[in-house]
Protein backbone atom coordinates (compact mmCIF):
# COMPACT_ATOMS: atom_id res chain seq x y z
CA UNK A 1 0.00 0.00 0.00
CA UNK A 2 1.29 3.51 -0.83
CA UNK A 3 1.83 5.55 2.33
CA UNK A 4 1.79 9.34 2.23
CA UNK A 5 5.29 10.69 2.90
CA UNK A 6 3.74 13.07 5.42
CA UNK A 7 2.56 10.17 7.57
CA UNK A 8 5.49 8.80 9.52
CA UNK A 9 3.84 5.54 10.33
CA UNK A 10 0.71 3.84 9.11
CA UNK A 11 -1.18 2.05 11.88
CA UNK A 12 -3.46 -0.89 11.40
CA UNK A 13 -6.43 -1.51 13.69
CA UNK A 14 -4.81 -2.51 17.02
CA UNK A 15 -4.57 -6.28 16.86
CA UNK A 16 -5.94 -8.53 19.55
CA UNK A 17 -3.26 -10.22 21.65
CA UNK A 18 -5.11 -13.48 21.03
CA UNK A 19 -7.56 -14.37 18.29
CA UNK A 20 -10.19 -15.31 20.87
CA UNK A 21 -10.41 -11.70 22.11
CA UNK A 22 -11.31 -10.27 18.72
CA UNK A 23 -14.74 -8.70 18.41
CA UNK A 24 -16.74 -10.68 15.86
CA UNK A 25 -20.19 -9.22 16.39
CA UNK A 26 -21.61 -5.95 17.73
CA UNK A 27 -25.28 -5.12 17.45
CA UNK A 28 -28.17 -3.09 18.82
CA UNK A 29 -31.31 -4.62 20.34
CA UNK A 30 -34.31 -2.33 20.76
CA UNK A 31 -37.25 -3.50 22.86
CA UNK A 32 -40.10 -2.14 24.92
CA UNK A 33 -40.98 -4.41 27.87
CA UNK A 34 -43.04 -1.79 29.72
CA UNK A 35 -40.85 0.99 28.29
CA UNK A 36 -38.22 1.42 25.57
CA UNK A 37 -34.66 0.21 25.99
CA UNK A 38 -31.68 0.24 23.63
CA UNK A 39 -29.09 -2.45 24.35
CA UNK A 40 -25.73 -3.18 22.75
CA UNK A 41 -24.41 -6.74 22.59
CA UNK A 42 -20.76 -7.36 21.71
CA UNK A 43 -19.38 -10.86 21.14
CA UNK A 44 -15.76 -12.05 20.91
CA UNK A 45 -14.29 -14.82 18.76
CA UNK A 46 -14.26 -17.03 21.88
CA UNK A 47 -18.00 -16.53 22.26
CA UNK A 48 -17.82 -14.31 25.36
CA UNK A 49 -20.39 -11.54 25.14
CA UNK A 50 -21.00 -8.35 27.02
CA UNK A 51 -24.02 -6.06 27.09
CA UNK A 52 -24.36 -2.31 27.56
CA UNK A 53 -27.32 0.08 27.89
CA UNK A 54 -27.72 2.96 25.41
CA UNK A 55 -31.19 4.15 26.40
CA UNK A 56 -31.78 7.90 26.13
CA UNK A 57 -35.39 8.46 27.09
CA UNK A 58 -37.50 9.85 24.23
CA UNK A 59 -34.49 9.91 21.87
CA UNK A 60 -33.77 6.16 21.70
CA UNK A 61 -33.58 5.85 17.94
CA UNK A 62 -31.04 8.66 17.60
CA UNK A 63 -28.59 6.69 19.74
CA UNK A 64 -29.40 3.43 17.94
CA UNK A 65 -28.69 5.08 14.57
CA UNK A 66 -25.41 6.54 15.85
CA UNK A 67 -24.36 3.09 17.02
CA UNK A 68 -25.49 1.23 13.91
CA UNK A 69 -24.31 3.70 11.32
CA UNK A 70 -21.16 5.12 12.90
CA UNK A 71 -19.68 3.20 15.81
CA UNK A 72 -20.40 -0.52 15.76
CA UNK A 73 -18.99 -1.30 12.27
CA UNK A 74 -15.61 -0.04 13.55
CA UNK A 75 -15.47 -2.60 16.33
CA UNK A 76 -15.25 -5.74 14.23
CA UNK A 77 -11.75 -7.23 14.42
CA UNK A 78 -10.65 -5.05 17.35
CA UNK A 79 -9.36 -6.42 20.65
CA UNK A 80 -12.26 -6.46 23.14
CA UNK A 81 -9.72 -6.02 25.94
CA UNK A 82 -8.54 -2.60 24.73
CA UNK A 83 -11.36 -0.71 26.41
CA UNK A 84 -9.49 2.56 26.80
CA UNK A 85 -8.28 2.60 23.21
CA UNK A 86 -11.76 1.89 21.88
CA UNK A 87 -13.17 4.63 24.12
CA UNK A 88 -10.64 7.16 22.85
CA UNK A 89 -11.26 6.05 19.27
CA UNK A 90 -15.01 6.62 19.62
CA UNK A 91 -14.63 9.93 21.48
CA UNK A 92 -11.76 11.60 19.62
CA UNK A 93 -12.38 9.86 16.35
CA UNK A 94 -15.80 11.43 15.89
CA UNK A 95 -14.27 14.93 15.80
CA UNK A 96 -17.68 16.13 17.11
CA UNK A 97 -17.30 15.41 20.79
CA UNK A 98 -19.66 14.96 23.74
CA UNK A 99 -23.45 15.37 23.84
CA UNK A 100 -25.99 12.90 25.24
CA UNK A 101 -26.51 10.93 22.01
CA UNK A 102 -22.84 10.27 21.37
CA UNK A 103 -21.88 9.72 25.00
CA UNK A 104 -24.74 7.23 25.55
CA UNK A 105 -23.61 5.29 22.49
CA UNK A 106 -20.01 5.26 23.74
CA UNK A 107 -21.24 4.25 27.21
CA UNK A 108 -23.07 1.20 25.88
CA UNK A 109 -19.96 -0.06 24.09
CA UNK A 110 -17.80 0.69 27.12
CA UNK A 111 -20.07 -1.16 29.58
CA UNK A 112 -20.34 -4.15 27.23
CA UNK A 113 -16.52 -4.28 27.04
CA UNK A 114 -16.13 -4.06 30.83
CA UNK A 115 -18.67 -6.87 31.09
CA UNK A 116 -16.57 -8.96 28.68
CA UNK A 117 -13.32 -8.17 30.49
CA UNK A 118 -14.74 -9.14 33.88
CA UNK A 119 -16.12 -12.35 32.37
CA UNK A 120 -12.70 -13.10 30.83
CA UNK A 121 -11.16 -12.55 34.27
CA UNK A 122 -13.93 -14.66 35.83
CA UNK A 123 -14.57 -11.84 38.32
CA UNK A 124 -17.55 -9.75 39.33
CA UNK A 125 -16.97 -6.31 37.82
CA UNK A 126 -16.49 -4.63 41.22
CA UNK A 127 -13.48 -6.89 41.83
CA UNK A 128 -11.91 -5.86 38.54
CA UNK A 129 -12.45 -2.18 39.39
CA UNK A 130 -10.46 -2.55 42.60
CA UNK A 131 -12.61 -4.59 44.93
CA UNK A 132 -15.47 -3.75 47.26
CA UNK A 133 -15.09 -0.65 49.44
CA UNK A 134 -18.29 -1.48 51.32
CA UNK A 135 -20.60 -4.42 51.98
CA UNK A 136 -23.72 -3.08 50.28
CA UNK A 137 -25.06 -0.10 48.38
CA UNK A 138 -27.40 2.40 50.06
CA UNK A 139 -30.32 3.25 47.77
CA UNK A 140 -33.20 5.70 47.82
CA UNK A 141 -36.71 5.00 46.64
CA UNK A 142 -39.40 7.33 45.29
CA UNK A 143 -42.50 8.25 47.28
CA UNK A 144 -45.05 10.53 45.67
CA UNK A 145 -48.65 11.62 46.01
CA UNK A 146 -51.09 14.22 44.79
CA UNK A 147 -51.41 15.77 48.24
CA UNK A 148 -49.16 16.13 51.27
CA UNK A 149 -51.23 13.51 53.14
CA UNK A 150 -50.91 11.02 50.27
CA UNK A 151 -47.14 11.60 49.98
CA UNK A 152 -46.65 11.22 53.73
CA UNK A 153 -48.50 7.90 53.57
CA UNK A 154 -46.32 6.77 50.64
CA UNK A 155 -43.13 7.63 52.53
CA UNK A 156 -44.45 5.38 55.33
CA UNK A 157 -44.93 2.58 52.81
CA UNK A 158 -41.29 2.89 51.69
CA UNK A 159 -40.14 2.86 55.32
CA UNK A 160 -42.15 -0.36 55.76
CA UNK A 161 -40.40 -1.84 52.70
CA UNK A 162 -37.08 -1.29 54.47
CA UNK A 163 -35.86 1.94 52.83
CA UNK A 164 -33.95 4.39 55.01
CA UNK A 165 -33.59 6.99 52.23
CA UNK A 166 -36.64 8.26 50.36
CA UNK A 167 -37.21 10.95 47.76
CA UNK A 168 -40.53 12.73 48.33
CA UNK A 169 -42.45 14.61 45.61
CA UNK A 170 -45.95 16.00 45.96
CA UNK A 171 -48.61 17.66 43.85
CA UNK A 172 -48.94 21.43 44.13
CA UNK A 173 -52.51 22.72 44.77
CA UNK A 174 -53.94 24.31 41.64
CA UNK A 175 -51.67 22.40 39.24
CA UNK A 176 -53.10 19.40 37.41
CA UNK A 177 -49.77 17.55 37.30
CA UNK A 178 -46.50 18.01 39.16
CA UNK A 179 -43.07 16.66 38.43
CA UNK A 180 -42.44 13.25 40.01
CA UNK A 181 -46.08 12.52 40.86
CA UNK A 182 -46.98 9.45 38.86
CA UNK A 183 -50.10 7.40 38.14
CA UNK A 184 -48.50 4.17 39.30
CA UNK A 185 -46.96 4.54 42.75
CA UNK A 186 -44.31 1.80 42.48
CA UNK A 187 -43.35 2.01 38.79
CA UNK A 188 -42.84 5.63 37.81
CA UNK A 189 -42.85 6.25 34.08
CA UNK A 190 -42.29 9.82 32.87
CA UNK A 191 -42.47 9.23 29.07
CA UNK A 192 -46.24 9.13 28.60
CA UNK A 193 -47.20 10.00 25.01
CA UNK A 194 -46.13 9.63 21.39
CA UNK A 195 -45.87 13.39 21.12
CA UNK A 196 -44.99 15.33 24.28
CA UNK A 197 -47.87 16.04 26.64
CA UNK A 198 -47.91 19.54 28.12
CA UNK A 199 -48.06 20.35 31.81
CA UNK A 200 -48.35 23.68 33.66
CA UNK A 201 -45.92 24.92 36.29
CA UNK A 202 -46.08 27.61 38.95
CA UNK A 203 -42.88 28.14 40.93
CA UNK A 204 -44.45 30.60 43.39
CA UNK A 205 -47.01 28.06 44.64
CA UNK A 206 -44.42 25.27 44.66
CA UNK A 207 -42.03 27.27 46.85
CA UNK A 208 -44.66 27.86 49.51
CA UNK A 209 -46.02 24.30 49.41
CA UNK A 210 -42.90 22.08 49.55
CA UNK A 211 -41.61 23.10 53.02
CA UNK A 212 -45.00 22.03 54.44
CA UNK A 213 -44.43 18.50 53.11
CA UNK A 214 -41.06 18.15 54.77
CA UNK A 215 -42.31 19.67 58.03
CA UNK A 216 -45.02 17.00 58.16
CA UNK A 217 -42.59 14.21 57.21
CA UNK A 218 -40.27 15.14 60.08
CA UNK A 219 -43.23 15.41 62.48
CA UNK A 220 -44.50 11.94 61.54
CA UNK A 221 -41.29 9.97 60.97
CA UNK A 222 -38.69 11.76 63.09
CA UNK A 223 -35.12 12.69 62.24
CA UNK A 224 -33.71 9.27 61.32
CA UNK A 225 -35.04 8.80 57.80
CA UNK A 226 -32.96 10.36 55.00
CA UNK A 227 -35.20 12.61 52.90
CA UNK A 228 -34.46 13.80 49.36
CA UNK A 229 -36.26 16.08 46.91
CA UNK A 230 -35.90 16.81 43.17
CA UNK A 231 -36.53 20.33 41.87
CA UNK A 232 -36.18 19.16 38.25
CA UNK A 233 -34.41 22.28 36.94
CA UNK A 234 -37.47 24.49 37.56
CA UNK A 235 -36.15 27.34 39.66
CA UNK A 236 -34.00 30.36 38.97
CA UNK A 237 -30.82 30.48 41.09
CA UNK A 238 -32.44 32.91 43.54
CA UNK A 239 -35.58 30.80 43.88
CA UNK A 240 -33.38 27.75 44.39
CA UNK A 241 -31.52 29.52 47.18
CA UNK A 242 -34.87 30.36 48.80
CA UNK A 243 -36.03 26.74 48.66
CA UNK A 244 -32.74 25.44 50.05
CA UNK A 245 -32.98 27.91 52.93
CA UNK A 246 -36.59 27.11 53.72
CA UNK A 247 -35.81 23.37 53.83
CA UNK A 248 -32.83 23.70 56.19
CA UNK A 249 -34.86 22.93 59.35
CA UNK A 250 -35.78 19.51 57.87
CA UNK A 251 -32.18 18.40 57.29
CA UNK A 252 -32.49 16.95 53.78
CA UNK A 253 -30.03 14.37 52.47
CA UNK A 254 -30.08 16.35 49.25
CA UNK A 255 -31.95 18.78 47.08
CA UNK A 256 -31.54 17.86 43.41
CA UNK A 257 -31.43 19.80 40.14
CA UNK A 258 -32.67 23.05 41.60
CA UNK A 259 -31.77 25.08 38.52
CA UNK A 260 -30.50 24.24 35.03
CA UNK A 261 -26.77 23.61 35.29
CA UNK A 262 -25.61 24.73 31.86
CA UNK A 263 -24.33 27.76 33.73
CA UNK A 264 -22.24 26.09 36.40
CA UNK A 265 -21.48 29.46 37.99
CA UNK A 266 -25.15 29.90 38.88
CA UNK A 267 -24.57 27.53 41.78
CA UNK A 268 -22.33 30.05 43.53
CA UNK A 269 -25.35 32.14 44.38
CA UNK A 270 -27.31 29.16 45.70
CA UNK A 271 -24.36 27.90 47.73
CA UNK A 272 -23.84 31.28 49.39
CA UNK A 273 -27.36 31.19 50.78
CA UNK A 274 -28.00 27.66 51.93
CA UNK A 275 -26.38 24.69 53.64
CA UNK A 276 -28.93 22.22 52.22
CA UNK A 277 -26.82 19.63 50.32
CA UNK A 278 -27.05 19.92 46.53
CA UNK A 279 -27.06 17.13 43.94
CA UNK A 280 -26.71 17.72 40.20
CA UNK A 281 -25.82 15.93 37.00
CA UNK A 282 -28.30 13.33 35.75
CA UNK A 283 -28.40 15.02 32.32
CA UNK A 284 -24.65 15.62 32.08
CA UNK A 285 -22.74 13.82 29.36
CA UNK A 286 -19.14 14.50 30.35
CA UNK A 287 -16.65 15.68 32.94
CA UNK A 288 -16.68 19.11 31.28
CA UNK A 289 -20.29 19.62 32.37
CA UNK A 290 -19.36 19.28 36.03
CA UNK A 291 -15.72 20.40 36.22
CA UNK A 292 -16.46 23.89 37.61
CA UNK A 293 -19.19 22.64 39.94
CA UNK A 294 -16.75 20.13 41.39
CA UNK A 295 -13.60 22.22 41.51
CA UNK A 296 -15.43 25.08 43.23
CA UNK A 297 -17.23 22.72 45.62
CA UNK A 298 -20.60 24.08 44.52
CA UNK A 299 -22.35 20.71 44.94
CA UNK A 300 -22.24 17.79 47.36
CA UNK A 301 -23.29 14.90 45.11
CA UNK A 302 -22.56 14.24 41.45
CA UNK A 303 -25.28 12.36 39.58
CA UNK A 304 -23.66 11.93 36.13
CA UNK A 305 -24.38 8.32 35.23
CA UNK A 306 -22.65 5.50 33.47
CA UNK A 307 -25.21 5.31 30.64
CA UNK A 308 -25.37 8.99 29.73
CA UNK A 309 -21.81 10.07 30.53
CA UNK A 310 -19.55 7.79 28.52
CA UNK A 311 -19.62 4.59 30.55
CA UNK A 312 -17.46 3.30 33.36
CA UNK A 313 -14.26 4.56 31.73
CA UNK A 314 -15.42 8.18 31.77
CA UNK A 315 -17.52 8.25 34.96
CA UNK A 316 -14.53 6.87 36.84
CA UNK A 317 -12.67 10.07 35.90
CA UNK A 318 -15.58 12.20 37.13
CA UNK A 319 -15.72 10.28 40.43
CA UNK A 320 -11.97 10.63 40.93
CA UNK A 321 -12.10 14.39 40.31
CA UNK A 322 -15.05 14.67 42.71
CA UNK A 323 -13.17 12.71 45.38
CA UNK A 324 -10.47 15.39 45.50
CA UNK A 325 -13.13 17.84 46.65
CA UNK A 326 -15.05 15.56 49.04
CA UNK A 327 -17.96 15.32 46.63
CA UNK A 328 -19.70 11.96 46.55
CA UNK A 329 -21.54 10.00 43.88
CA UNK A 330 -25.32 9.71 43.72
CA UNK A 331 -26.05 8.08 40.38
CA UNK A 332 -29.28 8.57 38.50
CA UNK A 333 -31.31 5.35 38.59
CA UNK A 334 -34.74 6.08 37.10
CA UNK A 335 -36.71 3.39 35.23
CA UNK A 336 -35.51 4.72 31.88
CA UNK A 337 -32.00 3.52 32.76
CA UNK A 338 -32.16 -0.19 32.02
CA UNK A 339 -31.31 -2.98 34.48
CA UNK A 340 -27.98 -3.17 32.59
CA UNK A 341 -27.10 0.31 33.82
CA UNK A 342 -28.37 -0.54 37.29
CA UNK A 343 -26.14 -3.64 37.41
CA UNK A 344 -23.06 -1.79 36.15
CA UNK A 345 -23.74 1.15 38.50
CA UNK A 346 -24.04 -1.15 41.52
CA UNK A 347 -20.62 -2.68 40.82
CA UNK A 348 -19.21 0.83 40.49
CA UNK A 349 -20.99 1.91 43.71
CA UNK A 350 -19.63 -1.04 45.66
CA UNK A 351 -16.11 -0.10 44.60
CA UNK A 352 -15.94 3.71 44.32
CA UNK A 353 -14.31 5.20 47.44
CA UNK A 354 -16.44 8.38 47.42
CA UNK A 355 -19.82 6.69 47.13
CA UNK A 356 -22.82 8.60 48.47
CA UNK A 357 -26.08 6.95 47.49
CA UNK A 358 -27.72 5.20 44.50
CA UNK A 359 -31.17 6.05 43.14
CA UNK A 360 -33.33 2.95 42.73
CA UNK A 361 -36.62 3.14 40.86
CA UNK A 362 -38.02 -0.33 40.46
CA UNK A 363 -38.50 -1.72 36.96
CA UNK A 364 -41.73 -3.45 35.96
CA UNK A 365 -41.92 -7.28 36.02
CA UNK A 366 -41.83 -7.27 32.15
CA UNK A 367 -38.55 -5.31 32.18
CA UNK A 368 -37.06 -7.57 34.85
CA UNK A 369 -38.01 -10.67 32.83
CA UNK A 370 -36.27 -9.40 29.68
CA UNK A 371 -33.17 -8.42 31.69
CA UNK A 372 -32.45 -11.22 34.20
CA UNK A 373 -30.04 -9.84 36.80
CA UNK A 374 -27.92 -10.82 39.76
CA UNK A 375 -28.55 -7.71 41.88
CA UNK A 376 -30.80 -8.00 44.90
CA UNK A 377 -32.58 -5.62 47.30
CA UNK A 378 -32.54 -6.08 51.05
CA UNK A 379 -33.62 -3.59 53.72
CA UNK A 380 -32.83 -0.40 51.81
CA UNK A 381 -29.61 -1.67 50.23
CA UNK A 382 -28.77 -3.30 46.91
CA UNK A 383 -25.93 -5.71 46.18
CA UNK A 384 -24.72 -6.35 42.59
CA UNK A 385 -24.16 -10.08 43.14
CA UNK A 386 -20.99 -12.05 42.49
CA UNK A 387 -21.46 -13.51 39.02
CA UNK A 388 -18.61 -12.70 36.59
CA UNK A 389 -19.24 -9.48 34.63
CA UNK A 390 -21.87 -6.95 35.64
CA UNK A 391 -24.41 -9.66 36.27
CA UNK A 392 -27.17 -8.52 33.88
CA UNK A 393 -28.22 -10.39 30.75
CA UNK A 394 -30.82 -9.94 28.02
CA UNK A 395 -33.35 -12.60 26.99
CA UNK A 396 -33.41 -11.80 23.28
CA UNK A 397 -36.26 -14.14 22.39
CA UNK A 398 -38.46 -12.48 25.01
CA UNK A 399 -37.25 -8.99 24.04
CA UNK A 400 -38.52 -9.59 20.49
CA UNK A 401 -42.05 -9.90 21.86
CA UNK A 402 -41.92 -6.26 23.00
CA UNK A 403 -41.32 -4.07 19.92
CA UNK A 404 -40.30 -0.41 20.15
CA UNK A 405 -43.09 2.10 20.86
CA UNK A 406 -42.53 5.80 20.18
CA UNK A 407 -42.83 7.64 23.53
CA UNK A 408 -41.69 11.07 24.62
CA UNK A 409 -41.19 12.98 27.84
CA UNK A 410 -43.62 15.78 28.70
CA UNK A 411 -42.83 19.46 28.37
CA UNK A 412 -43.99 22.20 30.72
CA UNK A 413 -45.11 25.82 30.51
CA UNK A 414 -45.55 28.54 33.11
CA UNK A 415 -49.15 29.58 33.84
CA UNK A 416 -48.89 32.39 31.25
CA UNK A 417 -47.87 29.91 28.54
CA UNK A 418 -44.11 30.50 28.60
CA UNK A 419 -42.13 27.35 27.75
CA UNK A 420 -40.26 26.17 30.85
CA UNK A 421 -37.90 23.40 31.96
CA UNK A 422 -39.31 19.94 32.35
O1 LIG B 1 -36.10 10.43 31.67
C1 LIG B 1 -36.17 11.42 32.64
C2 LIG B 1 -36.09 10.80 34.02
O2 LIG B 1 -34.97 9.97 34.10
C3 LIG B 1 -36.00 11.84 35.10
O3 LIG B 1 -37.11 12.66 35.06
C4 LIG B 1 -35.94 11.19 36.47
O4 LIG B 1 -35.32 13.27 37.46
C5 LIG B 1 -35.35 12.06 37.50
C6 LIG B 1 -34.76 11.38 38.66
O5 LIG B 1 -34.21 12.08 39.50
O6 LIG B 1 -34.83 10.17 38.72
MG1 LIG C 1 -33.82 14.02 38.85
mmCIF file of N, CA and C and ligand atoms in Angstrom, residues 35 56-58 140 142 167 169 179-180 188-191 230 232-233 254 256-257 282-283 303 308 331-337 359 361 409-410 422, ligand 1:
data_model
loop_
_atom_site.group_PDB
_atom_site.id
_atom_site.type_symbol
_atom_site.label_atom_id
_atom_site.label_comp_id
_atom_site.label_asym_id
_atom_site.label_seq_id
_atom_site.Cartn_x
_atom_site.Cartn_y
_atom_site.Cartn_z
ATOM 1 N N UNK A 35 -41.384 -0.281 28.802
ATOM 2 C CA UNK A 35 -40.850 0.985 28.293
ATOM 3 C C UNK A 35 -39.713 0.667 27.329
ATOM 4 N N UNK A 56 -31.682 6.459 25.882
ATOM 5 C CA UNK A 56 -31.784 7.902 26.126
ATOM 6 C C UNK A 56 -33.266 8.227 25.961
ATOM 7 N N UNK A 57 -33.934 8.391 27.077
ATOM 8 C CA UNK A 57 -35.395 8.461 27.093
ATOM 9 C C UNK A 57 -35.958 9.469 26.087
ATOM 10 N N UNK A 58 -36.851 8.986 25.219
ATOM 11 C CA UNK A 58 -37.500 9.851 24.233
ATOM 12 C C UNK A 58 -36.648 10.107 22.995
ATOM 13 N N UNK A 140 -31.979 4.991 47.438
ATOM 14 C CA UNK A 140 -33.197 5.700 47.825
ATOM 15 C C UNK A 140 -34.329 5.368 46.870
ATOM 16 N N UNK A 142 -38.578 6.165 45.641
ATOM 17 C CA UNK A 142 -39.401 7.328 45.293
ATOM 18 C C UNK A 142 -40.785 7.245 45.915
ATOM 19 N N UNK A 167 -36.959 9.674 48.436
ATOM 20 C CA UNK A 167 -37.214 10.946 47.759
ATOM 21 C C UNK A 167 -38.711 11.208 47.836
ATOM 22 N N UNK A 169 -41.917 13.598 46.544
ATOM 23 C CA UNK A 169 -42.451 14.613 45.607
ATOM 24 C C UNK A 169 -43.959 14.691 45.838
ATOM 25 N N UNK A 179 -44.185 17.537 38.729
ATOM 26 C CA UNK A 179 -43.067 16.655 38.430
ATOM 27 C C UNK A 179 -42.918 15.573 39.513
ATOM 28 N N UNK A 180 -42.746 14.338 39.069
ATOM 29 C CA UNK A 180 -42.444 13.246 40.006
ATOM 30 C C UNK A 180 -43.666 12.584 40.593
ATOM 31 N N UNK A 188 -42.696 4.284 38.366
ATOM 32 C CA UNK A 188 -42.837 5.625 37.815
ATOM 33 C C UNK A 188 -42.385 5.672 36.357
ATOM 34 N N UNK A 189 -43.226 6.178 35.488
ATOM 35 C CA UNK A 189 -42.855 6.255 34.076
ATOM 36 C C UNK A 189 -43.111 7.656 33.532
ATOM 37 N N UNK A 190 -42.051 8.450 33.318
ATOM 38 C CA UNK A 190 -42.289 9.820 32.874
ATOM 39 C C UNK A 190 -42.666 9.969 31.398
ATOM 40 N N UNK A 191 -42.142 9.095 30.498
ATOM 41 C CA UNK A 191 -42.473 9.231 29.070
ATOM 42 C C UNK A 191 -43.892 8.690 28.880
ATOM 43 N N UNK A 230 -36.397 16.451 44.508
ATOM 44 C CA UNK A 230 -35.902 16.807 43.174
ATOM 45 C C UNK A 230 -36.644 18.044 42.660
ATOM 46 N N UNK A 232 -36.065 19.362 39.698
ATOM 47 C CA UNK A 232 -36.184 19.163 38.251
ATOM 48 C C UNK A 232 -35.965 20.422 37.428
ATOM 49 N N UNK A 233 -34.903 21.148 37.743
ATOM 50 C CA UNK A 233 -34.409 22.285 36.945
ATOM 51 C C UNK A 233 -35.412 23.440 36.834
ATOM 52 N N UNK A 254 -30.452 15.447 50.343
ATOM 53 C CA UNK A 254 -30.081 16.349 49.246
ATOM 54 C C UNK A 254 -31.286 16.985 48.598
ATOM 55 N N UNK A 256 -32.126 18.209 44.726
ATOM 56 C CA UNK A 256 -31.543 17.864 43.414
ATOM 57 C C UNK A 256 -31.997 18.816 42.316
ATOM 58 N N UNK A 257 -31.119 19.062 41.366
ATOM 59 C CA UNK A 257 -31.434 19.798 40.140
ATOM 60 C C UNK A 257 -32.319 21.013 40.391
ATOM 61 N N UNK A 282 -27.751 14.487 36.460
ATOM 62 C CA UNK A 282 -28.299 13.330 35.751
ATOM 63 C C UNK A 282 -28.345 13.546 34.233
ATOM 64 N N UNK A 283 -28.376 14.811 33.782
ATOM 65 C CA UNK A 283 -28.399 15.015 32.324
ATOM 66 C C UNK A 283 -27.022 15.380 31.760
ATOM 67 N N UNK A 303 -24.341 13.379 40.038
ATOM 68 C CA UNK A 303 -25.284 12.359 39.575
ATOM 69 C C UNK A 303 -25.030 11.880 38.145
ATOM 70 N N UNK A 308 -25.283 7.747 30.503
ATOM 71 C CA UNK A 308 -25.366 8.992 29.733
ATOM 72 C C UNK A 308 -24.064 9.792 29.730
ATOM 73 N N UNK A 331 -25.648 8.332 41.775
ATOM 74 C CA UNK A 331 -26.050 8.079 40.380
ATOM 75 C C UNK A 331 -27.557 8.087 40.168
ATOM 76 N N UNK A 332 -27.918 8.646 39.023
ATOM 77 C CA UNK A 332 -29.276 8.570 38.496
ATOM 78 C C UNK A 332 -29.664 7.095 38.354
ATOM 79 N N UNK A 333 -30.886 6.760 38.695
ATOM 80 C CA UNK A 333 -31.309 5.352 38.593
ATOM 81 C C UNK A 333 -32.799 5.250 38.350
ATOM 82 N N UNK A 334 -33.305 6.104 37.427
ATOM 83 C CA UNK A 334 -34.737 6.077 37.103
ATOM 84 C C UNK A 334 -35.034 4.860 36.227
ATOM 85 N N UNK A 335 -36.322 4.585 36.003
ATOM 86 C CA UNK A 335 -36.705 3.385 35.226
ATOM 87 C C UNK A 335 -36.221 3.442 33.786
ATOM 88 N N UNK A 336 -35.951 4.657 33.277
ATOM 89 C CA UNK A 336 -35.507 4.725 31.877
ATOM 90 C C UNK A 336 -34.033 4.351 31.731
ATOM 91 N N UNK A 337 -33.354 4.089 32.837
ATOM 92 C CA UNK A 337 -32.005 3.520 32.764
ATOM 93 C C UNK A 337 -32.218 2.017 32.944
ATOM 94 N N UNK A 359 -29.724 5.995 43.360
ATOM 95 C CA UNK A 359 -31.171 6.050 43.139
ATOM 96 C C UNK A 359 -31.655 4.690 42.646
ATOM 97 N N UNK A 361 -35.202 3.189 41.236
ATOM 98 C CA UNK A 361 -36.622 3.136 40.861
ATOM 99 C C UNK A 361 -36.848 1.743 40.324
ATOM 100 N N UNK A 409 -41.026 12.335 26.536
ATOM 101 C CA UNK A 409 -41.193 12.976 27.843
ATOM 102 C C UNK A 409 -42.099 14.196 27.697
ATOM 103 N N UNK A 410 -42.772 14.583 28.786
ATOM 104 C CA UNK A 410 -43.619 15.782 28.701
ATOM 105 C C UNK A 410 -42.782 17.056 28.585
ATOM 106 N N UNK A 422 -38.677 21.123 31.769
ATOM 107 C CA UNK A 422 -39.309 19.938 32.346
ATOM 108 C C UNK A 422 -38.312 19.242 33.255
HETATM 109 O O1 LIG B 1 -36.101 10.429 31.665
HETATM 110 C C1 LIG B 1 -36.166 11.416 32.638
HETATM 111 C C2 LIG B 1 -36.091 10.802 34.017
HETATM 112 O O2 LIG B 1 -34.969 9.968 34.101
HETATM 113 C C3 LIG B 1 -36.003 11.841 35.100
HETATM 114 O O3 LIG B 1 -37.109 12.663 35.061
HETATM 115 C C4 LIG B 1 -35.940 11.193 36.468
HETATM 116 O O4 LIG B 1 -35.319 13.266 37.459
HETATM 117 C C5 LIG B 1 -35.347 12.058 37.496
HETATM 118 C C6 LIG B 1 -34.761 11.383 38.657
HETATM 119 O O5 LIG B 1 -34.214 12.077 39.496
HETATM 120 O O6 LIG B 1 -34.832 10.165 38.719
#
